[in-house]
Coordinates of C-alpha atoms and ligand atoms in Angstrom, one line a residue:
M1175 CA 75.8 100.6 33.0
L1176 CA 73.2 98.0 32.0
S1177 CA 73.5 96.0 28.6
T1178 CA 71.4 96.5 25.5
M1179 CA 70.8 92.7 25.7
Q1180 CA 67.7 91.0 25.8
D1181 CA 66.6 89.0 28.8
E1182 CA 65.2 86.2 27.7
Q1183 CA 64.8 83.6 30.0
L1184 CA 66.6 80.2 29.5
S1185 CA 63.7 77.7 29.0
L1186 CA 63.6 73.7 28.2
A1187 CA 60.3 75.0 26.3
T1188 CA 62.2 76.8 23.9
L1189 CA 64.7 74.2 23.5
L1190 CA 61.8 71.9 22.5
K1191 CA 60.1 74.2 19.9
Y1192 CA 63.5 74.8 18.7
A1193 CA 64.5 70.9 18.5
S1194 CA 61.1 70.0 17.0
T1195 CA 61.0 72.2 14.4
F1196 CA 64.5 73.1 13.4
H1197 CA 65.7 69.5 13.9
S1198 CA 62.7 67.9 13.2
K1199 CA 64.4 64.9 11.3
A1200 CA 66.5 63.9 13.5
V1201 CA 65.6 61.0 15.3
V1202 CA 65.1 59.2 18.9
A1203 CA 65.3 55.2 18.0
T1204 CA 64.5 52.5 20.4
W1205 CA 65.8 48.9 20.3
T1206 CA 63.6 46.0 20.6
G1207 CA 65.6 43.5 20.7
T1208 CA 65.7 42.9 17.0
G1209 CA 65.7 46.2 15.4
V1210 CA 64.3 49.4 16.6
R1211 CA 61.1 51.9 16.7
T1212 CA 61.5 55.3 15.8
M1213 CA 60.4 58.4 16.3
S1214 CA 61.5 61.8 14.7
Y1215 CA 62.0 64.8 16.5
G1216 CA 59.3 66.6 15.2
E1217 CA 56.8 64.0 16.3
M1218 CA 58.3 64.0 19.6
G1219 CA 57.1 67.2 19.8
T1220 CA 54.0 66.5 18.7
Q1221 CA 53.3 63.5 21.2
A1222 CA 55.0 66.0 24.2
A1223 CA 52.2 68.5 23.2
Q1224 CA 49.3 66.0 23.5
L1225 CA 51.1 64.2 26.9
A1226 CA 51.2 67.7 27.9
N1227 CA 47.7 67.7 27.5
A1228 CA 47.4 64.7 29.0
L1229 CA 48.8 65.2 32.5
Q1230 CA 47.1 69.3 32.2
S1231 CA 43.7 66.9 31.9
L1232 CA 44.7 64.6 35.0
G1233 CA 44.9 67.9 37.1
V1234 CA 49.0 68.6 36.7
Q1235 CA 49.6 71.7 37.2
E1236 CA 53.1 74.1 36.9
G1237 CA 55.2 73.1 39.4
D1238 CA 54.1 69.6 40.2
R1239 CA 55.6 66.4 39.9
V1240 CA 55.3 64.1 37.2
A1241 CA 57.6 60.8 37.7
T1242 CA 58.6 58.4 35.2
F1243 CA 59.7 54.5 36.0
M1244 CA 61.3 54.0 32.4
W1245 CA 64.1 52.8 30.9
N1246 CA 65.6 54.8 28.2
N1247 CA 63.1 54.6 25.4
N1248 CA 61.1 56.8 22.8
E1249 CA 58.4 57.5 25.5
H1250 CA 61.0 58.4 28.3
M1251 CA 62.3 61.1 25.6
V1252 CA 58.3 62.5 25.4
A1253 CA 58.1 63.4 28.9
Y1254 CA 61.8 64.5 29.5
A1255 CA 60.4 67.3 26.6
A1256 CA 56.6 67.8 27.3
I1257 CA 56.8 67.5 31.6
P1258 CA 59.4 70.6 32.2
A1259 CA 58.2 72.5 29.3
M1260 CA 54.7 72.7 30.5
G1261 CA 56.3 74.2 33.4
S1262 CA 56.2 71.2 35.8
V1263 CA 58.9 68.9 37.3
L1264 CA 60.2 65.9 35.6
H1265 CA 61.4 63.3 38.2
A1266 CA 62.8 59.9 36.9
L1267 CA 62.7 57.3 39.5
N1268 CA 65.9 55.2 39.9
I1269 CA 64.2 51.6 39.0
R1270 CA 67.0 49.6 40.9
L1271 CA 65.9 51.2 44.2
F1272 CA 65.1 49.2 47.2
P1273 CA 61.0 49.2 47.7
A1274 CA 61.8 51.4 50.9
Q1275 CA 63.8 53.9 49.3
V1276 CA 61.2 54.2 46.1
E1277 CA 58.5 54.9 48.9
F1278 CA 60.7 57.7 50.6
V1279 CA 61.4 59.3 47.2
V1280 CA 58.0 59.2 45.9
A1281 CA 56.7 60.7 49.0
H1282 CA 59.6 63.2 49.5
A1283 CA 59.2 64.8 45.9
D1284 CA 55.2 64.2 46.6
D1285 CA 54.6 62.6 43.0
R1286 CA 51.2 62.9 41.6
V1287 CA 51.2 61.1 38.2
V1288 CA 54.1 58.2 37.6
I1289 CA 54.6 56.8 34.2
V1290 CA 55.6 53.2 34.1
D1291 CA 57.1 50.9 31.3
G1292 CA 54.6 48.1 30.6
T1293 CA 57.7 45.3 31.5
L1294 CA 58.5 47.3 34.7
V1295 CA 54.6 47.0 35.8
P1296 CA 55.3 43.6 37.9
M1297 CA 57.7 45.4 39.7
F1298 CA 56.2 48.7 40.3
N1299 CA 52.8 46.6 41.2
Q1300 CA 54.5 46.0 44.7
Y1301 CA 55.6 49.4 45.0
L1302 CA 52.2 50.8 44.4
P1303 CA 50.1 50.1 47.8
T1304 CA 52.9 52.2 49.5
L1305 CA 53.0 55.6 47.1
P1306 CA 49.9 57.4 48.5
S1307 CA 50.6 60.4 46.7
I1308 CA 50.3 58.6 43.1
K1309 CA 46.6 59.6 41.7
H1310 CA 47.5 58.5 38.5
V1311 CA 49.4 55.5 36.7
I1312 CA 50.2 56.0 33.0
V1313 CA 50.9 52.8 30.9
A1314 CA 53.4 52.9 28.5
N1315 CA 54.2 50.0 26.1
G1316 CA 52.1 47.5 28.2
D1317 CA 48.7 46.7 29.0
P1318 CA 46.9 49.0 31.6
A1319 CA 45.0 46.5 32.8
S1320 CA 48.1 45.2 34.2
V1321 CA 48.5 47.3 37.1
T1322 CA 46.8 46.6 40.4
A1323 CA 45.4 49.9 41.2
P1324 CA 44.7 50.3 45.0
D1325 CA 41.7 52.8 45.7
G1326 CA 41.8 56.4 44.5
V1327 CA 44.3 55.2 41.3
T1328 CA 43.2 55.4 37.9
V1329 CA 45.1 53.9 35.4
H1330 CA 45.7 55.0 31.8
G1331 CA 47.4 53.5 28.4
Y1332 CA 49.7 55.8 27.5
N1333 CA 48.7 55.6 23.4
D1334 CA 45.2 56.0 24.4
L1335 CA 45.3 58.9 26.5
L1336 CA 47.8 60.5 24.2
A1337 CA 45.4 60.2 21.0
A1338 CA 42.5 61.5 22.5
Q1339 CA 44.6 64.9 23.2
S1340 CA 45.3 67.8 20.3
D1341 CA 48.4 67.6 19.4
T1342 CA 49.2 71.2 20.4
F1343 CA 50.4 72.9 23.8
D1344 CA 50.9 76.7 24.2
F1345 CA 54.5 75.7 26.2
P1346 CA 55.0 78.4 29.0
V1347 CA 58.3 80.4 29.2
V1348 CA 58.4 80.1 33.2
D1349 CA 61.1 81.7 35.3
E1350 CA 64.1 80.4 34.4
R1351 CA 65.1 79.5 38.0
S1352 CA 61.9 77.5 38.2
A1353 CA 62.3 73.9 39.0
A1354 CA 62.6 71.3 35.9
A1355 CA 63.7 68.2 36.7
M1356 CA 64.8 66.2 39.8
C1357 CA 67.0 63.6 40.4
Y1358 CA 67.6 62.0 43.8
T1359 CA 71.2 60.8 44.2
S1360 CA 71.8 56.9 44.9
G1361 CA 73.2 58.0 48.7
T1362 CA 75.4 55.5 50.0
T1363 CA 74.0 56.1 53.5
G1364 CA 70.9 57.9 55.0
D1365 CA 67.5 58.4 52.6
P1366 CA 68.6 59.5 49.3
K1367 CA 68.6 63.5 48.7
G1368 CA 66.7 65.7 45.9
V1369 CA 68.9 67.5 43.4
V1370 CA 66.8 70.1 41.5
Y1371 CA 67.5 71.1 38.1
S1372 CA 66.1 74.7 36.7
H1373 CA 65.8 75.6 33.5
R1374 CA 68.5 77.7 33.3
S1375 CA 71.0 75.2 34.9
S1376 CA 69.7 72.3 32.4
I1377 CA 70.3 74.7 29.3
L1378 CA 73.6 76.2 30.2
H1379 CA 74.7 72.4 31.3
S1380 CA 73.5 71.2 27.8
M1381 CA 75.5 74.1 26.1
Q1382 CA 78.6 72.9 28.4
V1383 CA 78.0 69.1 27.3
C1384 CA 77.9 70.2 23.3
T1385 CA 81.2 71.9 23.6
P1386 CA 84.4 70.3 22.1
S1387 CA 85.4 70.8 26.4
G1388 CA 82.3 68.9 26.8
M1389 CA 81.4 65.7 25.2
E1390 CA 81.8 67.8 21.0
I1391 CA 78.2 66.8 20.4
S1392 CA 76.9 67.6 17.1
G1393 CA 73.7 67.3 14.6
R1394 CA 76.1 64.9 12.7
D1395 CA 75.9 62.4 16.1
N1396 CA 74.0 59.5 16.3
I1397 CA 74.4 58.9 20.2
L1398 CA 73.7 55.7 22.2
A1399 CA 72.6 56.4 25.8
I1400 CA 73.0 53.5 28.0
V1401 CA 73.6 55.6 31.1
P1402 CA 69.7 55.7 32.5
M1403 CA 67.4 58.3 32.6
F1404 CA 67.3 58.2 36.1
H1405 CA 70.9 58.9 36.5
A1406 CA 71.6 62.5 36.9
N1407 CA 69.4 62.4 34.0
A1408 CA 71.5 60.5 31.4
W1409 CA 73.9 62.9 32.1
G1410 CA 72.6 65.6 30.4
I1411 CA 72.7 63.9 27.0
P1412 CA 69.0 64.4 26.2
Y1413 CA 68.3 67.7 26.6
A1414 CA 72.0 68.4 24.6
A1415 CA 70.8 66.1 21.7
M1416 CA 67.9 67.7 21.5
M1417 CA 70.0 71.2 21.8
A1418 CA 72.4 69.8 18.8
G1419 CA 69.7 68.1 16.3
A1420 CA 71.7 64.9 17.0
S1421 CA 69.9 61.5 17.1
L1422 CA 69.3 59.2 19.7
L1423 CA 69.7 55.2 20.2
M1424 CA 68.0 54.2 23.2
P1425 CA 68.7 50.6 24.6
D1426 CA 65.3 50.4 26.3
R1427 CA 65.7 46.9 28.8
F1428 CA 68.5 45.5 26.6
L1429 CA 71.7 46.6 28.6
Q1430 CA 73.4 43.5 28.6
P1431 CA 77.0 43.4 26.3
G1432 CA 75.1 41.1 23.7
P1433 CA 72.2 42.7 22.9
L1434 CA 74.1 46.5 22.9
L1435 CA 76.9 45.4 20.8
E1436 CA 73.8 44.0 18.0
A1437 CA 71.9 47.1 18.8
M1438 CA 75.3 48.9 17.5
A1439 CA 75.9 46.6 14.6
A1440 CA 72.8 47.8 13.3
E1441 CA 72.6 51.6 13.9
K1442 CA 76.0 52.2 13.9
P1443 CA 76.1 55.2 16.9
T1444 CA 79.0 58.1 16.8
F1445 CA 78.9 58.2 20.5
A1446 CA 78.1 56.6 23.8
A1447 CA 77.6 57.1 27.6
A1448 CA 77.8 54.8 30.4
V1449 CA 79.6 53.9 33.9
P1450 CA 82.9 51.8 33.3
T1451 CA 81.0 48.2 34.1
I1452 CA 78.9 48.6 31.4
W1453 CA 82.4 48.7 29.2
I1454 CA 84.1 46.1 30.9
G1455 CA 81.4 44.2 30.0
V1456 CA 81.4 45.4 26.2
L1457 CA 85.0 44.6 26.0
S1458 CA 84.8 40.7 27.2
A1459 CA 82.2 40.2 24.9
L1460 CA 83.6 41.8 21.7
A1461 CA 86.8 39.7 22.7
A1462 CA 84.9 36.6 22.6
S1463 CA 82.8 37.8 19.3
P1464 CA 85.1 40.4 17.7
Q1465 CA 82.6 42.9 15.9
D1466 CA 83.8 46.2 14.3
I1467 CA 82.8 49.3 16.9
S1468 CA 85.3 51.8 15.2
H1469 CA 81.2 53.9 14.6
L1470 CA 82.1 55.2 17.2
R1471 CA 83.8 58.4 17.8
E1472 CA 84.2 58.6 21.0
V1473 CA 82.7 57.0 24.5
V1474 CA 82.4 59.1 27.6
V1475 CA 82.7 56.9 30.6
G1476 CA 82.4 58.5 34.1
G1477 CA 80.6 57.4 37.2
S1478 CA 83.8 55.9 38.7
A1479 CA 87.3 55.8 37.7
V1480 CA 87.8 54.5 33.9
P1481 CA 90.7 51.8 34.4
P1482 CA 93.6 53.2 32.0
A1483 CA 93.6 49.5 31.2
M1484 CA 90.5 49.5 29.8
M1485 CA 90.9 53.3 27.9
H1486 CA 94.0 51.6 25.7
A1487 CA 91.9 48.2 25.2
F1488 CA 89.2 50.1 23.2
Q1489 CA 91.9 52.6 21.8
E1490 CA 94.0 49.6 20.2
K1491 CA 92.2 46.7 19.5
H1492 CA 89.1 48.7 18.2
G1493 CA 90.1 52.7 17.6
V1494 CA 87.7 53.8 19.8
R1495 CA 88.7 56.9 22.0
I1496 CA 87.2 56.5 25.7
L1497 CA 86.9 60.1 26.9
H1498 CA 87.4 59.8 30.7
A1499 CA 84.6 62.6 32.7
W1500 CA 83.9 63.2 36.4
G1501 CA 80.5 64.5 37.8
M1502 CA 78.0 64.0 40.2
T1503 CA 74.1 63.7 40.5
E1504 CA 74.8 67.2 42.3
T1505 CA 76.8 69.0 39.2
S1506 CA 74.0 68.2 36.5
P1507 CA 76.6 66.4 36.3
L1508 CA 78.9 67.4 33.9
G1509 CA 82.0 68.2 35.9
C1510 CA 84.8 68.1 33.8
V1511 CA 86.0 65.8 30.8
A1512 CA 89.2 64.5 30.0
H1513 CA 90.3 66.3 26.8
A1514 CA 94.2 66.4 26.5
P1515 CA 95.5 70.0 25.7
A1516 CA 97.2 70.9 22.0
G1517 CA 100.7 70.1 21.6
V1518 CA 100.6 66.8 23.1
S1519 CA 100.9 63.2 22.0
G1520 CA 101.8 59.8 23.0
D1521 CA 102.3 59.2 26.5
E1522 CA 102.1 62.7 27.5
E1523 CA 98.7 62.7 25.8
W1524 CA 97.8 59.6 28.1
K1525 CA 98.7 61.1 31.1
Y1526 CA 96.0 64.1 30.9
R1527 CA 93.1 61.1 29.4
Y1528 CA 93.9 59.1 32.3
T1529 CA 92.8 62.4 34.5
Q1530 CA 89.4 62.7 35.3
G1531 CA 89.1 65.7 33.2
R1532 CA 89.8 69.7 33.1
F1533 CA 87.4 72.0 34.5
P1534 CA 85.3 73.7 32.3
V1535 CA 84.8 77.9 32.9
G1536 CA 81.1 77.1 34.5
V1537 CA 82.8 74.8 37.6
Q1538 CA 84.8 76.7 40.0
A1539 CA 86.8 74.1 41.6
R1540 CA 89.1 74.1 44.6
L1541 CA 90.8 71.8 47.1
V1542 CA 90.4 71.9 51.0
D1543 CA 92.3 69.6 54.0
D1544 CA 90.8 68.4 56.6
T1545 CA 90.8 71.7 58.6
G1546 CA 88.7 73.7 55.6
A1547 CA 91.9 75.2 54.4
V1548 CA 92.5 75.6 50.8
V1549 CA 95.0 73.5 49.5
P1550 CA 96.9 74.6 46.3
N1551 CA 96.4 73.3 42.6
D1552 CA 99.6 72.1 42.0
G1553 CA 99.1 69.0 40.7
E1554 CA 100.7 66.7 44.1
S1555 CA 98.4 68.2 47.1
L1556 CA 95.6 65.9 48.3
G1557 CA 92.4 67.6 49.7
E1558 CA 88.9 67.2 49.3
L1559 CA 86.9 69.1 45.9
E1560 CA 84.6 71.4 46.4
V1561 CA 82.7 72.8 43.4
K1562 CA 80.4 75.7 42.6
G1563 CA 78.6 76.8 39.7
Q1564 CA 75.9 77.7 37.4
W1565 CA 75.0 74.0 37.3
I1566 CA 75.8 72.7 40.8
T1567 CA 73.3 72.5 43.3
G1568 CA 73.4 74.8 46.4
S1569 CA 71.0 72.8 48.9
Y1570 CA 69.3 69.6 48.9
Y1571 CA 65.5 69.4 48.0
S1572 CA 63.4 70.0 51.7
P1573 CA 59.6 70.1 51.1
Q1574 CA 59.8 71.0 54.9
G1575 CA 62.3 73.7 55.3
G1576 CA 65.1 73.2 56.5
V1577 CA 68.6 71.9 55.8
I1578 CA 69.2 68.8 54.2
D1579 CA 73.0 67.8 55.2
P1580 CA 74.5 71.1 55.6
E1581 CA 78.0 69.6 56.2
K1582 CA 77.9 69.0 52.6
F1583 CA 78.2 73.2 51.6
H1584 CA 81.1 75.0 52.8
D1585 CA 80.4 78.7 52.5
G1586 CA 78.9 78.4 49.1
W1587 CA 80.6 75.7 48.0
L1588 CA 79.3 71.7 47.5
R1589 CA 81.6 69.4 49.2
T1590 CA 81.7 66.9 46.5
G1591 CA 83.3 64.1 49.5
D1592 CA 85.9 63.0 46.4
V1593 CA 90.0 63.4 47.0
G1594 CA 92.2 64.0 44.6
K1595 CA 95.1 66.7 43.6
I1596 CA 94.3 69.5 40.5
T1597 CA 97.1 70.3 38.2
P1598 CA 97.7 74.6 37.9
D1599 CA 96.3 74.0 34.5
G1600 CA 93.4 72.5 35.9
Y1601 CA 93.0 68.9 35.4
L1602 CA 91.7 66.8 38.3
T1603 CA 92.9 63.2 39.6
L1604 CA 90.9 61.8 42.1
V1605 CA 92.6 59.3 44.7
D1606 CA 89.5 58.5 46.3
R1607 CA 86.0 59.0 47.7
S1608 CA 86.7 60.4 51.4
K1609 CA 84.7 57.3 53.1
D1610 CA 87.2 54.7 50.9
V1611 CA 90.2 56.5 51.6
I1612 CA 92.7 53.7 53.2
K1613 CA 95.1 54.9 55.7
S1614 CA 98.2 52.7 56.2
G1615 CA 100.5 54.0 59.2
G1616 CA 99.4 57.7 58.2
E1617 CA 99.7 57.6 54.7
W1618 CA 96.9 57.6 52.2
I1619 CA 96.6 54.5 49.9
S1620 CA 94.5 55.1 46.7
S1621 CA 92.0 52.4 46.7
V1622 CA 91.3 53.6 43.0
D1623 CA 95.5 53.3 41.8
L1624 CA 95.3 50.0 43.2
E1625 CA 92.3 49.1 41.5
N1626 CA 93.5 50.2 38.1
A1627 CA 97.1 48.7 38.4
V1628 CA 95.1 45.1 39.3
M1629 CA 92.8 45.4 36.7
A1630 CA 95.7 46.0 33.8
H1631 CA 96.2 42.2 34.6
P1632 CA 94.7 40.2 31.7
A1633 CA 93.4 37.6 33.7
V1634 CA 91.3 40.2 36.0
L1635 CA 87.7 41.4 34.8
E1636 CA 87.1 43.7 37.6
A1637 CA 88.9 44.5 41.4
A1638 CA 87.8 46.5 44.0
V1639 CA 90.1 47.4 47.0
I1640 CA 88.6 48.5 50.7
G1641 CA 90.8 49.1 53.6
I1642 CA 90.7 46.3 56.7
P1643 CA 91.7 47.0 60.1
D1644 CA 95.1 46.3 60.9
P1645 CA 96.8 45.8 64.4
K1646 CA 100.5 47.1 63.2
W1647 CA 99.4 49.7 60.5
D1648 CA 95.5 50.5 61.4
E1649 CA 94.7 49.7 57.8
R1650 CA 95.5 47.4 55.1
P1651 CA 94.3 46.6 51.7
L1652 CA 92.1 43.8 51.0
V1653 CA 91.4 43.4 47.1
A1654 CA 88.6 41.8 46.1
V1655 CA 89.2 40.4 42.6
V1656 CA 86.6 38.8 40.1
L1657 CA 88.8 36.7 37.2
R1658 CA 88.0 36.3 33.8
E1659 CA 86.1 33.6 32.7
G1660 CA 88.7 30.9 32.1
A1661 CA 91.5 32.7 33.1
A1662 CA 93.6 31.4 36.4
A1663 CA 95.9 33.9 38.7
D1664 CA 96.6 33.3 42.5
A1665 CA 97.4 36.2 44.7
A1666 CA 100.7 36.1 44.7
T1667 CA 101.0 36.6 40.7
L1668 CA 98.8 39.2 40.9
K1669 CA 100.6 40.8 43.5
A1670 CA 103.7 40.3 41.6
S1671 CA 102.6 41.9 38.7
L1672 CA 102.1 44.9 40.9
T1673 CA 105.4 45.3 41.5
G1674 CA 107.0 48.8 39.8
K1675 CA 103.1 49.8 39.4
V1676 CA 102.6 51.2 43.0
A1677 CA 104.7 52.2 46.1
H1678 CA 106.8 49.1 47.8
W1679 CA 104.8 49.3 51.4
Q1680 CA 101.5 49.7 49.0
L1681 CA 101.7 46.4 47.8
P1682 CA 98.6 44.6 48.9
E1683 CA 99.1 41.4 51.4
Y1684 CA 95.6 40.6 51.6
W1685 CA 93.3 39.2 48.6
T1686 CA 90.2 37.3 48.1
F1687 CA 88.5 36.2 44.8
I1688 CA 84.8 36.6 44.1
T1689 CA 82.2 35.6 41.2
E1690 CA 81.1 39.4 41.0
V1691 CA 81.8 42.9 42.3
P1692 CA 78.6 43.8 44.0
K1693 CA 77.1 47.0 42.5
T1694 CA 75.2 50.1 43.5
S1695 CA 71.7 50.7 42.0
V1696 CA 73.8 52.9 39.1
G1697 CA 76.3 50.2 38.4
K1698 CA 79.4 51.6 40.3
F1699 CA 81.2 49.3 42.7
D1700 CA 79.4 49.0 46.1
K1701 CA 82.3 49.1 48.7
K1702 CA 80.1 49.3 51.6
V1703 CA 78.6 45.6 50.8
I1704 CA 82.4 44.0 50.7
R1705 CA 83.0 45.9 53.7
A1706 CA 80.1 44.2 55.2
Q1707 CA 80.7 41.0 53.8
H1708 CA 84.5 41.3 55.0
A1709 CA 83.2 42.5 58.6
D1710 CA 80.7 39.4 59.1
G1711 CA 83.4 36.8 58.0
K1712 CA 81.9 36.2 54.4
L1713 CA 85.4 36.7 52.5
D1714 CA 87.6 33.9 52.2
V1715 CA 91.0 36.3 52.6
V1716 CA 94.4 34.6 51.6
T1717 CA 97.7 37.1 52.8
V1718 CA 100.5 37.0 50.5
Ligands
AMP2613 P1 76.8 60.3 41.6 O1 76.1 61.5 41.9 O2 76.0 58.6 41.7 O3 77.0 60.0 39.8 O4 77.9 59.9 42.4 C1 78.7 60.8 41.8 C2 80.1 60.8 42.7 O5 80.4 59.0 41.4 C3 81.4 61.4 42.5 O6 81.3 62.2 43.6 C4 82.6 60.4 42.4 O7 82.7 60.0 43.6 C5 82.3 59.2 41.8 N1 82.5 59.6 40.3 C6 82.1 60.2 39.2 N2 83.0 60.2 38.4 C7 84.1 60.0 38.6 C8 85.5 59.5 37.5 N3 85.5 59.9 36.4 N4 86.0 58.7 38.7 C9 86.2 58.8 39.8 N5 84.8 58.6 40.3 C10 84.0 59.3 40.0

């Protein structure tokens, strides 16, 4: 028996119409360094219609890819609103990729048009001659004359282009399974891989982001979206904000702790999202120059493990609750969020909040061992995490056909490459990436646990742990430490501080002091660089 319910397609065009009318007064504000320039959701709707008309006049059709090379700002939000709603595919380019990677992803996605921020034009000019699929460059917040255009490329000014267009557009409701947006993973090895989100996955994911078991976003929020719009669609925040009628505060290019804090002081956001490295920097800046940030009701942090010491510092010194979350580009990205269950408090509550989170109904999760067998969710057995669900990719984009990276999929599940354990009530704790796991004398050492323990020392700003070859134990951990400015602590002191926090045999004997942990294009610790530096003998290692 079928239901009597209507078969309405889930659609980002419907979302745009809803947000720009029923939440027309919600605001997108972009930080300019001294204040904000604002756009209401109503104005966003008008500009989205103008952009859609403009793109159509440039020949963009349903299914065509339109790239952005932009900071998080008003114009990027208009692109987010317009491009999928007109049935085309939004491809937010990671502005921090290496030139060869930009060349690869633009060719792979076959991007025809790109919208570029004026301040990024000097960088983009270097790439443009290697991007033959691009026929039109639209410059937002800058001078189109600054683009050095190769033959066959036409350059447009964003404002002039939009001003010439009608401010209405008949946004089509396309098949909900059609492509809406794509992101390439920042892949540590090999070519970047494309993940294509559908209208259906984007809407369902946004609903999950808004729920209390997600990020609890509501129309009362003003969200500081620090996570770049090219990193897993800013963790889904733009569309969730439109769904909830929440306002957005966009940091544009002002991503250093000082300017972020100035933007917070002026605009008092209630919610924010970014990777741990950003928040570690913000904490240091707050220590040097205290400021009330208790207007933040919650801050979601993920992308890499959140050090418990950082969570405590935010809560106890600044009254700000950190919400730990796990996800991947492949999972839209929301996988799980660490809300403690009802009825727990104190240390018990913290134990839940340290985890990567509890899976929502939309994310099925299991752990498998080296042989591919499922291990129990008993809170102790370790295995590789596999997930499936409505907003989890079932493959990588492959324009030429053929399956890219088939080993990432296992009987319809996505293999995450993350190793961890799951409690019977669905809380995930990750101990490592499978490729970062340290095996010492046949036993696993969690680099994440060691990093968290070292980062709990007051003299330590950042710590990254890698496995290095050891004649007796096969592998032992090497701790790369960045000390806080003006702080002092030697390897013996730091090692001593770990006693009682990690098993005795796990206490690391190899230490190196560095000035900065190398970071990936999305701000995570780049351990492959540390491994290469160690292999090349570039690190001064002390043994204690
Ligand atoms: P990306 O697709 O670049 O966002 O990378 C996804 C990967 O980031 C995951 O597979 C994890 O290895 C890592 N990651 C994301 N969130 C967390 C977290 N809360 N704790 C530990 N690792 C995380």
